[in-house]
Amino acid sequence: MHRARKRFGQNFLHDEGIIYSIVSLINPDTDMHVIEIGPGLGALTRPLLRNLDQLDLLEIDRDLVAYWNQQKLKGLKVIEGDALNFDFLEWAKDCSDKKGLCKVVGNLPYNISSPLLFHLVSAAQAIDEQVFMLQAEVVERMVAKAGSSDFSRLSVMLQTRYDMELVLEVPPEAFDPQPKVNSAVVRMIPRKDFNLNLAQWGALEKVVAAAFSQRRKMLRTNLQVFLERLKLSEIELKSRAQDISVDRYIEWARVLAS
Ligand code: SAM
């Protein structure tokens, strides 16, 4: 019997209806190349494997890695490792040789969700879709639109790189042990029109971090060091970070990197 480990964010899904819905959203088929982050005891893994020829698992917990290695299931490749250090771009290179879609999926450990989402950005060019269960509050911030109180640094950075949709809300009762928070499933599809180079992405990180550094302050204060180059309108100078659109942040990043 595996005892859930808090330090690895282990809350195992057991609600069959929710499991069915998530697997349907991932929509596995035999040509698809999928990696599941954190299979745990296999709530998603087993139904996914029924419809895939090949499934890769990335798991940090040695006991669970041993468990999956013992199963000797056809088509399963078990990788022991920390998703925060894993080279998803290298993994995805394999996909370009195949005809199916390349997907990263998982019911993610909530304690590492933001750094993991940023880590995955570096592989977005090679990935077709990501389907993740996360803390509902995080998903709400990811998909929030400018003007909403949830609109944040996470919203701007991830909406620059992905089209995203909250596709399913999941209550704590769906898990064992139950988390203290609500959860939600998000679908993330890398934007086809993304064309920032590394310098522009770096400039976006800087300007967005500065803008949101003090949420209540006007941009006149938060963006002081950039004002000479950005030429904000009078209205923008008096605005707060959450009132500026993603497209406008992208324009500013292009100016700062030029
Ligand atoms: N997929 C299972 C389910 O839905 O029941 C388990 C989900 S549980 C919320 C998170 C899983 O991620 C656990 O299996 C945990 O050991 C694993 N995990 C935690 N941190 C990780 C990391 N840094 N890299 C890879 N896996 C990790």
PDB file of C-alpha atoms and ligand atoms in Angstrom:
ATOM      1  CA  MET A   1       0.000   0.000   0.000  1.00  0.00           C
ATOM      2  CA  HIS A   2       1.439   3.396  -1.000  1.00  0.00           C
ATOM      3  CA  ARG A   3       1.095   6.175   1.610  1.00  0.00           C
ATOM      4  CA  ALA A   4       0.469   9.567  -0.058  1.00  0.00           C
ATOM      5  CA  ARG A   5       3.493  11.866   0.356  1.00  0.00           C
ATOM      6  CA  LYS A   6       2.693  15.470   1.069  1.00  0.00           C
ATOM      7  CA  ARG A   7       6.083  16.747  -0.079  1.00  0.00           C
ATOM      8  CA  PHE A   8       5.373  15.410  -3.592  1.00  0.00           C
ATOM      9  CA  GLY A   9       1.879  16.939  -3.647  1.00  0.00           C
ATOM     10  CA  GLN A  10       0.273  13.503  -3.767  1.00  0.00           C
ATOM     11  CA  ASN A  11      -3.521  13.749  -3.937  1.00  0.00           C
ATOM     12  CA  PHE A  12      -4.739  10.774  -5.915  1.00  0.00           C
ATOM     13  CA  LEU A  13      -7.815  11.027  -8.113  1.00  0.00           C
ATOM     14  CA  HIS A  14     -10.482   8.418  -7.443  1.00  0.00           C
ATOM     15  CA  ASP A  15     -13.722   9.850  -8.916  1.00  0.00           C
ATOM     16  CA  GLU A  16     -14.424   7.681 -11.973  1.00  0.00           C
ATOM     17  CA  GLY A  17     -16.583  10.358 -13.671  1.00  0.00           C
ATOM     18  CA  ILE A  18     -13.864  13.013 -13.359  1.00  0.00           C
ATOM     19  CA  ILE A  19     -11.195  10.552 -14.530  1.00  0.00           C
ATOM     20  CA  TYR A  20     -13.327   9.695 -17.560  1.00  0.00           C
ATOM     21  CA  SER A  21     -13.831  13.411 -18.358  1.00  0.00           C
ATOM     22  CA  ILE A  22     -10.106  14.210 -18.144  1.00  0.00           C
ATOM     23  CA  VAL A  23      -9.147  11.240 -20.321  1.00  0.00           C
ATOM     24  CA  SER A  24     -11.800  12.303 -22.883  1.00  0.00           C
ATOM     25  CA  LEU A  25     -10.333  15.820 -22.892  1.00  0.00           C
ATOM     26  CA  ILE A  26      -6.875  14.395 -23.590  1.00  0.00           C
ATOM     27  CA  ASN A  27      -8.534  12.347 -26.335  1.00  0.00           C
ATOM     28  CA  PRO A  28      -5.823   9.667 -26.666  1.00  0.00           C
ATOM     29  CA  ASP A  29      -5.342   7.797 -29.920  1.00  0.00           C
ATOM     30  CA  THR A  30      -2.798   5.268 -31.093  1.00  0.00           C
ATOM     31  CA  ASP A  31      -0.637   7.727 -33.094  1.00  0.00           C
ATOM     32  CA  MET A  32      -0.337  10.199 -30.241  1.00  0.00           C
ATOM     33  CA  HIS A  33       2.884  10.725 -28.284  1.00  0.00           C
ATOM     34  CA  VAL A  34       2.053  11.511 -24.636  1.00  0.00           C
ATOM     35  CA  ILE A  35       4.072  12.114 -21.495  1.00  0.00           C
ATOM     36  CA  GLU A  36       2.249  12.091 -18.162  1.00  0.00           C
ATOM     37  CA  ILE A  37       3.844  14.093 -15.362  1.00  0.00           C
ATOM     38  CA  GLY A  38       3.281  12.388 -11.986  1.00  0.00           C
ATOM     39  CA  PRO A  39       1.310   9.198 -12.728  1.00  0.00           C
ATOM     40  CA  GLY A  40       0.950   8.420  -9.012  1.00  0.00           C
ATOM     41  CA  LEU A  41      -0.984   5.163  -8.741  1.00  0.00           C
ATOM     42  CA  GLY A  42      -2.298   5.420 -12.286  1.00  0.00           C
ATOM     43  CA  ALA A  43      -5.761   7.027 -12.109  1.00  0.00           C
ATOM     44  CA  LEU A  44      -5.155   8.584 -15.542  1.00  0.00           C
ATOM     45  CA  THR A  45      -2.338   6.295 -16.679  1.00  0.00           C
ATOM     46  CA  ARG A  46      -4.319   3.091 -17.020  1.00  0.00           C
ATOM     47  CA  PRO A  47      -7.270   4.491 -19.015  1.00  0.00           C
ATOM     48  CA  LEU A  48      -4.845   6.494 -21.183  1.00  0.00           C
ATOM     49  CA  LEU A  49      -2.774   3.398 -21.946  1.00  0.00           C
ATOM     50  CA  ARG A  50      -5.882   1.577 -23.177  1.00  0.00           C
ATOM     51  CA  ASN A  51      -6.000   4.001 -26.110  1.00  0.00           C
ATOM     52  CA  LEU A  52      -2.317   4.688 -26.731  1.00  0.00           C
ATOM     53  CA  ASP A  53       0.427   2.543 -28.264  1.00  0.00           C
ATOM     54  CA  GLN A  54       3.029   4.330 -26.202  1.00  0.00           C
ATOM     55  CA  LEU A  55       2.918   6.363 -22.988  1.00  0.00           C
ATOM     56  CA  ASP A  56       5.862   7.941 -21.178  1.00  0.00           C
ATOM     57  CA  LEU A  57       5.673   8.532 -17.424  1.00  0.00           C
ATOM     58  CA  LEU A  58       7.762  11.065 -15.529  1.00  0.00           C
ATOM     59  CA  GLU A  59       7.696  10.450 -11.777  1.00  0.00           C
ATOM     60  CA  ILE A  60       9.879  11.786  -8.947  1.00  0.00           C
ATOM     61  CA  ASP A  61       8.844   9.298  -6.237  1.00  0.00           C
ATOM     62  CA  ARG A  62      11.188   6.286  -6.336  1.00  0.00           C
ATOM     63  CA  ASP A  63       8.619   3.943  -4.817  1.00  0.00           C
ATOM     64  CA  LEU A  64       6.127   4.822  -7.540  1.00  0.00           C
ATOM     65  CA  VAL A  65       8.807   4.442 -10.223  1.00  0.00           C
ATOM     66  CA  ALA A  66       9.529   0.935  -8.846  1.00  0.00           C
ATOM     67  CA  TYR A  67       5.788   0.211  -8.807  1.00  0.00           C
ATOM     68  CA  TRP A  68       5.430   1.160 -12.479  1.00  0.00           C
ATOM     69  CA  ASN A  69       8.548  -0.758 -13.495  1.00  0.00           C
ATOM     70  CA  GLN A  70       7.114  -3.884 -11.857  1.00  0.00           C
ATOM     71  CA  GLN A  71       3.881  -3.594 -13.818  1.00  0.00           C
ATOM     72  CA  LYS A  72       5.714  -4.385 -17.092  1.00  0.00           C
ATOM     73  CA  LEU A  73       2.923  -2.866 -19.165  1.00  0.00           C
ATOM     74  CA  LYS A  74       3.306  -2.859 -22.930  1.00  0.00           C
ATOM     75  CA  GLY A  75       3.976   0.591 -24.388  1.00  0.00           C
ATOM     76  CA  LEU A  76       4.895   2.156 -21.050  1.00  0.00           C
ATOM     77  CA  LYS A  77       8.232   3.939 -20.581  1.00  0.00           C
ATOM     78  CA  VAL A  78       8.990   5.004 -17.010  1.00  0.00           C
ATOM     79  CA  ILE A  79      11.329   7.933 -16.425  1.00  0.00           C
ATOM     80  CA  GLU A  80      12.489   8.694 -12.878  1.00  0.00           C
ATOM     81  CA  GLY A  81      13.053  12.410 -12.531  1.00  0.00           C
ATOM     82  CA  ASP A  82      12.003  15.867 -11.456  1.00  0.00           C
ATOM     83  CA  ALA A  83       9.710  17.521 -14.002  1.00  0.00           C
ATOM     84  CA  LEU A  84      11.320  20.877 -13.122  1.00  0.00           C
ATOM     85  CA  ASN A  85      14.657  19.687 -14.568  1.00  0.00           C
ATOM     86  CA  PHE A  86      13.364  17.440 -17.315  1.00  0.00           C
ATOM     87  CA  ASP A  87      14.257  18.381 -20.904  1.00  0.00           C
ATOM     88  CA  PHE A  88      10.788  18.418 -22.515  1.00  0.00           C
ATOM     89  CA  LEU A  89      12.196  19.860 -25.742  1.00  0.00           C
ATOM     90  CA  GLU A  90      14.530  16.890 -26.169  1.00  0.00           C
ATOM     91  CA  TRP A  91      11.631  14.546 -25.345  1.00  0.00           C
ATOM     92  CA  ALA A  92       9.409  16.273 -27.924  1.00  0.00           C
ATOM     93  CA  LYS A  93      12.009  15.932 -30.692  1.00  0.00           C
ATOM     94  CA  ASP A  94      10.810  12.365 -31.099  1.00  0.00           C
ATOM     95  CA  CYS A  95       7.336  13.638 -31.956  1.00  0.00           C
ATOM     96  CA  SER A  96       8.451  15.487 -35.048  1.00  0.00           C
ATOM     97  CA  ASP A  97       9.381  12.106 -36.632  1.00  0.00           C
ATOM     98  CA  LYS A  98       5.906  10.737 -35.958  1.00  0.00           C
ATOM     99  CA  LYS A  99       2.569  11.626 -37.482  1.00  0.00           C
ATOM    100  CA  GLY A 100       0.550  11.891 -34.249  1.00  0.00           C
ATOM    101  CA  LEU A 101       0.133  14.816 -31.875  1.00  0.00           C
ATOM    102  CA  CYS A 102       2.559  15.452 -29.032  1.00  0.00           C
ATOM    103  CA  LYS A 103       0.914  16.078 -25.640  1.00  0.00           C
ATOM    104  CA  VAL A 104       2.069  16.732 -22.079  1.00  0.00           C
ATOM    105  CA  VAL A 105      -0.575  15.877 -19.486  1.00  0.00           C
ATOM    106  CA  GLY A 106      -0.953  15.369 -15.757  1.00  0.00           C
ATOM    107  CA  ASN A 107      -2.639  15.983 -12.469  1.00  0.00           C
ATOM    108  CA  LEU A 108       0.224  18.187 -11.333  1.00  0.00           C
ATOM    109  CA  PRO A 109       1.712  18.569  -7.862  1.00  0.00           C
ATOM    110  CA  TYR A 110       0.284  21.966  -6.879  1.00  0.00           C
ATOM    111  CA  ASN A 111       3.373  23.071  -4.951  1.00  0.00           C
ATOM    112  CA  ILE A 112       5.434  23.365  -8.153  1.00  0.00           C
ATOM    113  CA  SER A 113       2.773  24.384 -10.669  1.00  0.00           C
ATOM    114  CA  SER A 114       3.961  27.918 -11.552  1.00  0.00           C
ATOM    115  CA  PRO A 115       7.682  27.084 -11.979  1.00  0.00           C
ATOM    116  CA  LEU A 116       6.702  23.976 -13.959  1.00  0.00           C
ATOM    117  CA  LEU A 117       4.438  25.978 -16.305  1.00  0.00           C
ATOM    118  CA  PHE A 118       7.291  28.438 -16.950  1.00  0.00           C
ATOM    119  CA  HIS A 119       9.765  25.580 -17.435  1.00  0.00           C
ATOM    120  CA  LEU A 120       7.478  24.060 -20.091  1.00  0.00           C
ATOM    121  CA  VAL A 121       7.415  27.311 -22.106  1.00  0.00           C
ATOM    122  CA  SER A 122      10.909  26.447 -23.382  1.00  0.00           C
ATOM    123  CA  ALA A 123       9.475  23.353 -25.122  1.00  0.00           C
ATOM    124  CA  ALA A 124       6.263  24.940 -26.410  1.00  0.00           C
ATOM    125  CA  GLN A 125       7.526  25.122 -29.990  1.00  0.00           C
ATOM    126  CA  ALA A 126       7.581  21.308 -30.171  1.00  0.00           C
ATOM    127  CA  ILE A 127       4.395  20.501 -28.236  1.00  0.00           C
ATOM    128  CA  ASP A 128       0.843  20.422 -29.636  1.00  0.00           C
ATOM    129  CA  GLU A 129      -1.145  20.508 -26.415  1.00  0.00           C
ATOM    130  CA  GLN A 130      -0.939  20.402 -22.621  1.00  0.00           C
ATOM    131  CA  VAL A 131      -3.811  19.237 -20.406  1.00  0.00           C
ATOM    132  CA  PHE A 132      -3.228  19.795 -16.692  1.00  0.00           C
ATOM    133  CA  MET A 133      -5.141  19.614 -13.460  1.00  0.00           C
ATOM    134  CA  LEU A 134      -4.079  22.441 -11.168  1.00  0.00           C
ATOM    135  CA  GLN A 135      -5.338  24.423  -8.223  1.00  0.00           C
ATOM    136  CA  ALA A 136      -8.494  26.216  -9.480  1.00  0.00           C
ATOM    137  CA  GLU A 137      -7.188  29.574  -8.294  1.00  0.00           C
ATOM    138  CA  VAL A 138      -4.076  29.186 -10.467  1.00  0.00           C
ATOM    139  CA  VAL A 139      -6.121  28.227 -13.542  1.00  0.00           C
ATOM    140  CA  GLU A 140      -8.371  31.251 -12.985  1.00  0.00           C
ATOM    141  CA  ARG A 141      -5.273  33.472 -12.994  1.00  0.00           C
ATOM    142  CA  MET A 142      -3.895  31.766 -16.094  1.00  0.00           C
ATOM    143  CA  VAL A 143      -7.033  32.453 -18.166  1.00  0.00           C
ATOM    144  CA  ALA A 144      -8.047  35.838 -16.627  1.00  0.00           C
ATOM    145  CA  LYS A 145      -8.566  38.722 -19.026  1.00  0.00           C
ATOM    146  CA  ALA A 146      -7.183  42.251 -18.655  1.00  0.00           C
ATOM    147  CA  GLY A 147      -9.369  44.293 -16.307  1.00  0.00           C
ATOM    148  CA  SER A 148     -10.147  41.368 -14.007  1.00  0.00           C
ATOM    149  CA  SER A 149      -8.723  41.195 -10.484  1.00  0.00           C
ATOM    150  CA  ASP A 150      -7.214  37.756 -11.321  1.00  0.00           C
ATOM    151  CA  PHE A 151      -5.210  39.203 -14.234  1.00  0.00           C
ATOM    152  CA  SER A 152      -1.565  38.832 -13.197  1.00  0.00           C
ATOM    153  CA  ARG A 153       1.996  38.190 -14.326  1.00  0.00           C
ATOM    154  CA  LEU A 154       1.069  34.525 -14.883  1.00  0.00           C
ATOM    155  CA  SER A 155      -1.849  35.552 -17.157  1.00  0.00           C
ATOM    156  CA  VAL A 156       0.275  37.814 -19.366  1.00  0.00           C
ATOM    157  CA  MET A 157       3.248  35.483 -19.722  1.00  0.00           C
ATOM    158  CA  LEU A 158       1.230  32.325 -20.400  1.00  0.00           C
ATOM    159  CA  GLN A 159      -1.365  34.010 -22.654  1.00  0.00           C
ATOM    160  CA  THR A 160       1.530  35.359 -24.738  1.00  0.00           C
ATOM    161  CA  ARG A 161       2.627  31.784 -25.424  1.00  0.00           C
ATOM    162  CA  TYR A 162      -0.614  29.709 -25.258  1.00  0.00           C
ATOM    163  CA  ASP A 163      -4.303  29.779 -26.011  1.00  0.00           C
ATOM    164  CA  MET A 164      -5.835  28.507 -22.795  1.00  0.00           C
ATOM    165  CA  GLU A 165      -9.210  27.381 -21.577  1.00  0.00           C
ATOM    166  CA  LEU A 166     -10.525  26.232 -18.203  1.00  0.00           C
ATOM    167  CA  VAL A 167     -12.294  23.036 -19.238  1.00  0.00           C
ATOM    168  CA  LEU A 168     -13.379  21.309 -16.025  1.00  0.00           C
ATOM    169  CA  GLU A 169     -13.860  22.211 -12.372  1.00  0.00           C
ATOM    170  CA  VAL A 170     -13.014  19.497  -9.852  1.00  0.00           C
ATOM    171  CA  PRO A 171     -14.030  19.483  -6.157  1.00  0.00           C
ATOM    172  CA  PRO A 172     -11.741  18.214  -3.343  1.00  0.00           C
ATOM    173  CA  GLU A 173     -13.945  15.097  -2.895  1.00  0.00           C
ATOM    174  CA  ALA A 174     -12.620  13.723  -6.198  1.00  0.00           C
ATOM    175  CA  PHE A 175      -9.235  13.051  -4.516  1.00  0.00           C
ATOM    176  CA  ASP A 176      -7.800  10.889  -1.764  1.00  0.00           C
ATOM    177  CA  PRO A 177      -6.441  12.464   0.363  1.00  0.00           C
ATOM    178  CA  GLN A 178      -8.611  15.524  -0.283  1.00  0.00           C
ATOM    179  CA  PRO A 179      -6.750  18.788  -0.960  1.00  0.00           C
ATOM    180  CA  LYS A 180      -7.866  21.917   0.913  1.00  0.00           C
ATOM    181  CA  VAL A 181      -8.547  23.778  -2.343  1.00  0.00           C
ATOM    182  CA  ASN A 182     -10.687  23.385  -5.454  1.00  0.00           C
ATOM    183  CA  SER A 183      -9.045  22.148  -8.630  1.00  0.00           C
ATOM    184  CA  ALA A 184      -9.568  22.739 -12.329  1.00  0.00           C
ATOM    185  CA  VAL A 185      -8.381  21.320 -15.628  1.00  0.00           C
ATOM    186  CA  VAL A 186      -6.816  23.665 -18.157  1.00  0.00           C
ATOM    187  CA  ARG A 187      -6.142  23.023 -21.831  1.00  0.00           C
ATOM    188  CA  MET A 188      -3.110  24.873 -23.218  1.00  0.00           C
ATOM    189  CA  ILE A 189      -2.357  25.066 -26.951  1.00  0.00           C
ATOM    190  CA  PRO A 190       0.847  26.851 -28.007  1.00  0.00           C
ATOM    191  CA  ARG A 191      -0.057  29.917 -30.099  1.00  0.00           C
ATOM    192  CA  LYS A 192       0.731  29.541 -33.781  1.00  0.00           C
ATOM    193  CA  ASP A 193       1.272  33.318 -34.060  1.00  0.00           C
ATOM    194  CA  PHE A 194       3.908  33.457 -31.294  1.00  0.00           C
ATOM    195  CA  ASN A 195       7.017  35.079 -32.741  1.00  0.00           C
ATOM    196  CA  LEU A 196       9.001  36.670 -29.908  1.00  0.00           C
ATOM    197  CA  ASN A 197      12.712  35.946 -29.926  1.00  0.00           C
ATOM    198  CA  LEU A 198      14.618  35.247 -26.707  1.00  0.00           C
ATOM    199  CA  ALA A 199      15.548  38.902 -26.139  1.00  0.00           C
ATOM    200  CA  GLN A 200      11.922  39.986 -26.601  1.00  0.00           C
ATOM    201  CA  TRP A 201      10.690  37.241 -24.248  1.00  0.00           C
ATOM    202  CA  GLY A 202      13.277  38.397 -21.683  1.00  0.00           C
ATOM    203  CA  ALA A 203      12.101  42.008 -22.080  1.00  0.00           C
ATOM    204  CA  LEU A 204       8.493  40.862 -21.621  1.00  0.00           C
ATOM    205  CA  GLU A 205       9.436  39.109 -18.359  1.00  0.00           C
ATOM    206  CA  LYS A 206      11.101  42.285 -17.097  1.00  0.00           C
ATOM    207  CA  VAL A 207       8.381  44.761 -18.033  1.00  0.00           C
ATOM    208  CA  VAL A 208       5.562  42.516 -16.776  1.00  0.00           C
ATOM    209  CA  ALA A 209       7.367  41.826 -13.464  1.00  0.00           C
ATOM    210  CA  ALA A 210       7.907  45.581 -12.978  1.00  0.00           C
ATOM    211  CA  ALA A 211       4.316  46.467 -13.900  1.00  0.00           C
ATOM    212  CA  PHE A 212       2.858  43.965 -11.408  1.00  0.00           C
ATOM    213  CA  SER A 213       5.455  44.611  -8.676  1.00  0.00           C
ATOM    214  CA  GLN A 214       3.006  46.788  -6.724  1.00  0.00           C
ATOM    215  CA  ARG A 215      -0.514  46.029  -7.967  1.00  0.00           C
ATOM    216  CA  ARG A 216      -2.144  49.107  -6.461  1.00  0.00           C
ATOM    217  CA  LYS A 217       0.381  51.581  -7.846  1.00  0.00           C
ATOM    218  CA  MET A 218      -0.013  53.305 -11.212  1.00  0.00           C
ATOM    219  CA  LEU A 219       2.237  52.364 -14.116  1.00  0.00           C
ATOM    220  CA  ARG A 220       3.780  55.845 -13.918  1.00  0.00           C
ATOM    221  CA  THR A 221       5.469  54.546 -10.734  1.00  0.00           C
ATOM    222  CA  ASN A 222       5.971  50.855 -11.494  1.00  0.00           C
ATOM    223  CA  LEU A 223       7.366  51.396 -15.000  1.00  0.00           C
ATOM    224  CA  GLN A 224       9.417  54.471 -14.132  1.00  0.00           C
ATOM    225  CA  VAL A 225      12.710  53.055 -15.442  1.00  0.00           C
ATOM    226  CA  PHE A 226      11.158  52.209 -18.819  1.00  0.00           C
ATOM    227  CA  LEU A 227       9.115  55.387 -19.384  1.00  0.00           C
ATOM    228  CA  GLU A 228      11.581  57.154 -21.637  1.00  0.00           C
ATOM    229  CA  ARG A 229      11.517  54.311 -24.157  1.00  0.00           C
ATOM    230  CA  LEU A 230       7.907  53.168 -23.912  1.00  0.00           C
ATOM    231  CA  LYS A 231       6.030  56.436 -24.404  1.00  0.00           C
ATOM    232  CA  LEU A 232       2.913  55.519 -22.434  1.00  0.00           C
ATOM    233  CA  SER A 233      -0.275  57.518 -23.094  1.00  0.00           C
ATOM    234  CA  GLU A 234      -1.689  59.712 -20.309  1.00  0.00           C
ATOM    235  CA  ILE A 235      -4.368  57.071 -19.675  1.00  0.00           C
ATOM    236  CA  GLU A 236      -1.775  54.291 -19.471  1.00  0.00           C
ATOM    237  CA  LEU A 237       0.361  56.288 -17.044  1.00  0.00           C
ATOM    238  CA  LYS A 238      -2.593  56.423 -14.670  1.00  0.00           C
ATOM    239  CA  SER A 239      -3.575  52.776 -15.258  1.00  0.00           C
ATOM    240  CA  ARG A 240      -2.654  49.789 -13.132  1.00  0.00           C
ATOM    241  CA  ALA A 241      -0.894  46.676 -14.427  1.00  0.00           C
ATOM    242  CA  GLN A 242      -4.104  44.626 -14.533  1.00  0.00           C
ATOM    243  CA  ASP A 243      -5.756  47.097 -16.965  1.00  0.00           C
ATOM    244  CA  ILE A 244      -3.212  46.647 -19.787  1.00  0.00           C
ATOM    245  CA  SER A 245      -3.876  44.046 -22.505  1.00  0.00           C
ATOM    246  CA  VAL A 246      -1.515  41.171 -23.298  1.00  0.00           C
ATOM    247  CA  ASP A 247      -0.980  42.620 -26.802  1.00  0.00           C
ATOM    248  CA  ARG A 248       0.124  45.949 -25.353  1.00  0.00           C
ATOM    249  CA  TYR A 249       2.650  44.237 -23.057  1.00  0.00           C
ATOM    250  CA  ILE A 250       3.976  42.401 -26.119  1.00  0.00           C
ATOM    251  CA  GLU A 251       4.353  45.725 -27.999  1.00  0.00           C
ATOM    252  CA  TRP A 252       6.314  47.139 -25.061  1.00  0.00           C
ATOM    253  CA  ALA A 253       8.579  44.067 -24.988  1.00  0.00           C
ATOM    254  CA  ARG A 254       9.370  44.527 -28.695  1.00  0.00           C
ATOM    255  CA  VAL A 255      10.282  48.181 -28.124  1.00  0.00           C
ATOM    256  CA  LEU A 256      12.479  47.395 -25.119  1.00  0.00           C
ATOM    257  CA  ALA A 257      14.335  44.625 -26.950  1.00  0.00           C
ATOM    258  CA  SER A 258      14.915  46.634 -30.137  1.00  0.00           C
TER     259      SER A 258
HETATM  260  N1  SAM B   1      -1.787  11.265 -11.560  1.00  0.00           N
HETATM  261  C1  SAM B   1      -2.096  10.778 -10.238  1.00  0.00           C
HETATM  262  C2  SAM B   1      -3.569  10.953  -9.958  1.00  0.00           C
HETATM  263  O1  SAM B   1      -4.192  11.747 -10.682  1.00  0.00           O
HETATM  264  O2  SAM B   1      -4.080  10.318  -9.036  1.00  0.00           O
HETATM  265  C3  SAM B   1      -1.238  11.463  -9.161  1.00  0.00           C
HETATM  266  C4  SAM B   1      -1.335  12.963  -9.087  1.00  0.00           C
HETATM  267  S1  SAM B   1      -0.535  13.674  -7.670  1.00  0.00           S
HETATM  268  C5  SAM B   1      -1.464  15.190  -7.516  1.00  0.00           C
HETATM  269  C6  SAM B   1       1.019  14.334  -8.299  1.00  0.00           C
HETATM  270  C7  SAM B   1       2.024  13.302  -8.797  1.00  0.00           C
HETATM  271  O3  SAM B   1       3.218  14.002  -9.234  1.00  0.00           O
HETATM  272  C8  SAM B   1       2.506  12.302  -7.759  1.00  0.00           C
HETATM  273  O4  SAM B   1       2.620  11.043  -8.352  1.00  0.00           O
HETATM  274  C9  SAM B   1       3.896  12.834  -7.354  1.00  0.00           C
HETATM  275  O5  SAM B   1       4.766  11.859  -6.842  1.00  0.00           O
HETATM  276  C10 SAM B   1       4.378  13.412  -8.669  1.00  0.00           C
HETATM  277  N2  SAM B   1       5.386  14.491  -8.540  1.00  0.00           N
HETATM  278  C11 SAM B   1       5.507  15.408  -7.551  1.00  0.00           C
HETATM  279  N3  SAM B   1       6.515  16.271  -7.798  1.00  0.00           N
HETATM  280  C12 SAM B   1       7.041  15.886  -8.991  1.00  0.00           C
HETATM  281  C13 SAM B   1       8.116  16.379  -9.782  1.00  0.00           C
HETATM  282  N4  SAM B   1       8.834  17.442  -9.408  1.00  0.00           N
HETATM  283  N5  SAM B   1       8.405  15.741 -10.950  1.00  0.00           N
HETATM  284  C14 SAM B   1       7.684  14.645 -11.346  1.00  0.00           C
HETATM  285  N6  SAM B   1       6.637  14.145 -10.635  1.00  0.00           N
HETATM  286  C15 SAM B   1       6.334  14.746  -9.480  1.00  0.00           C
END
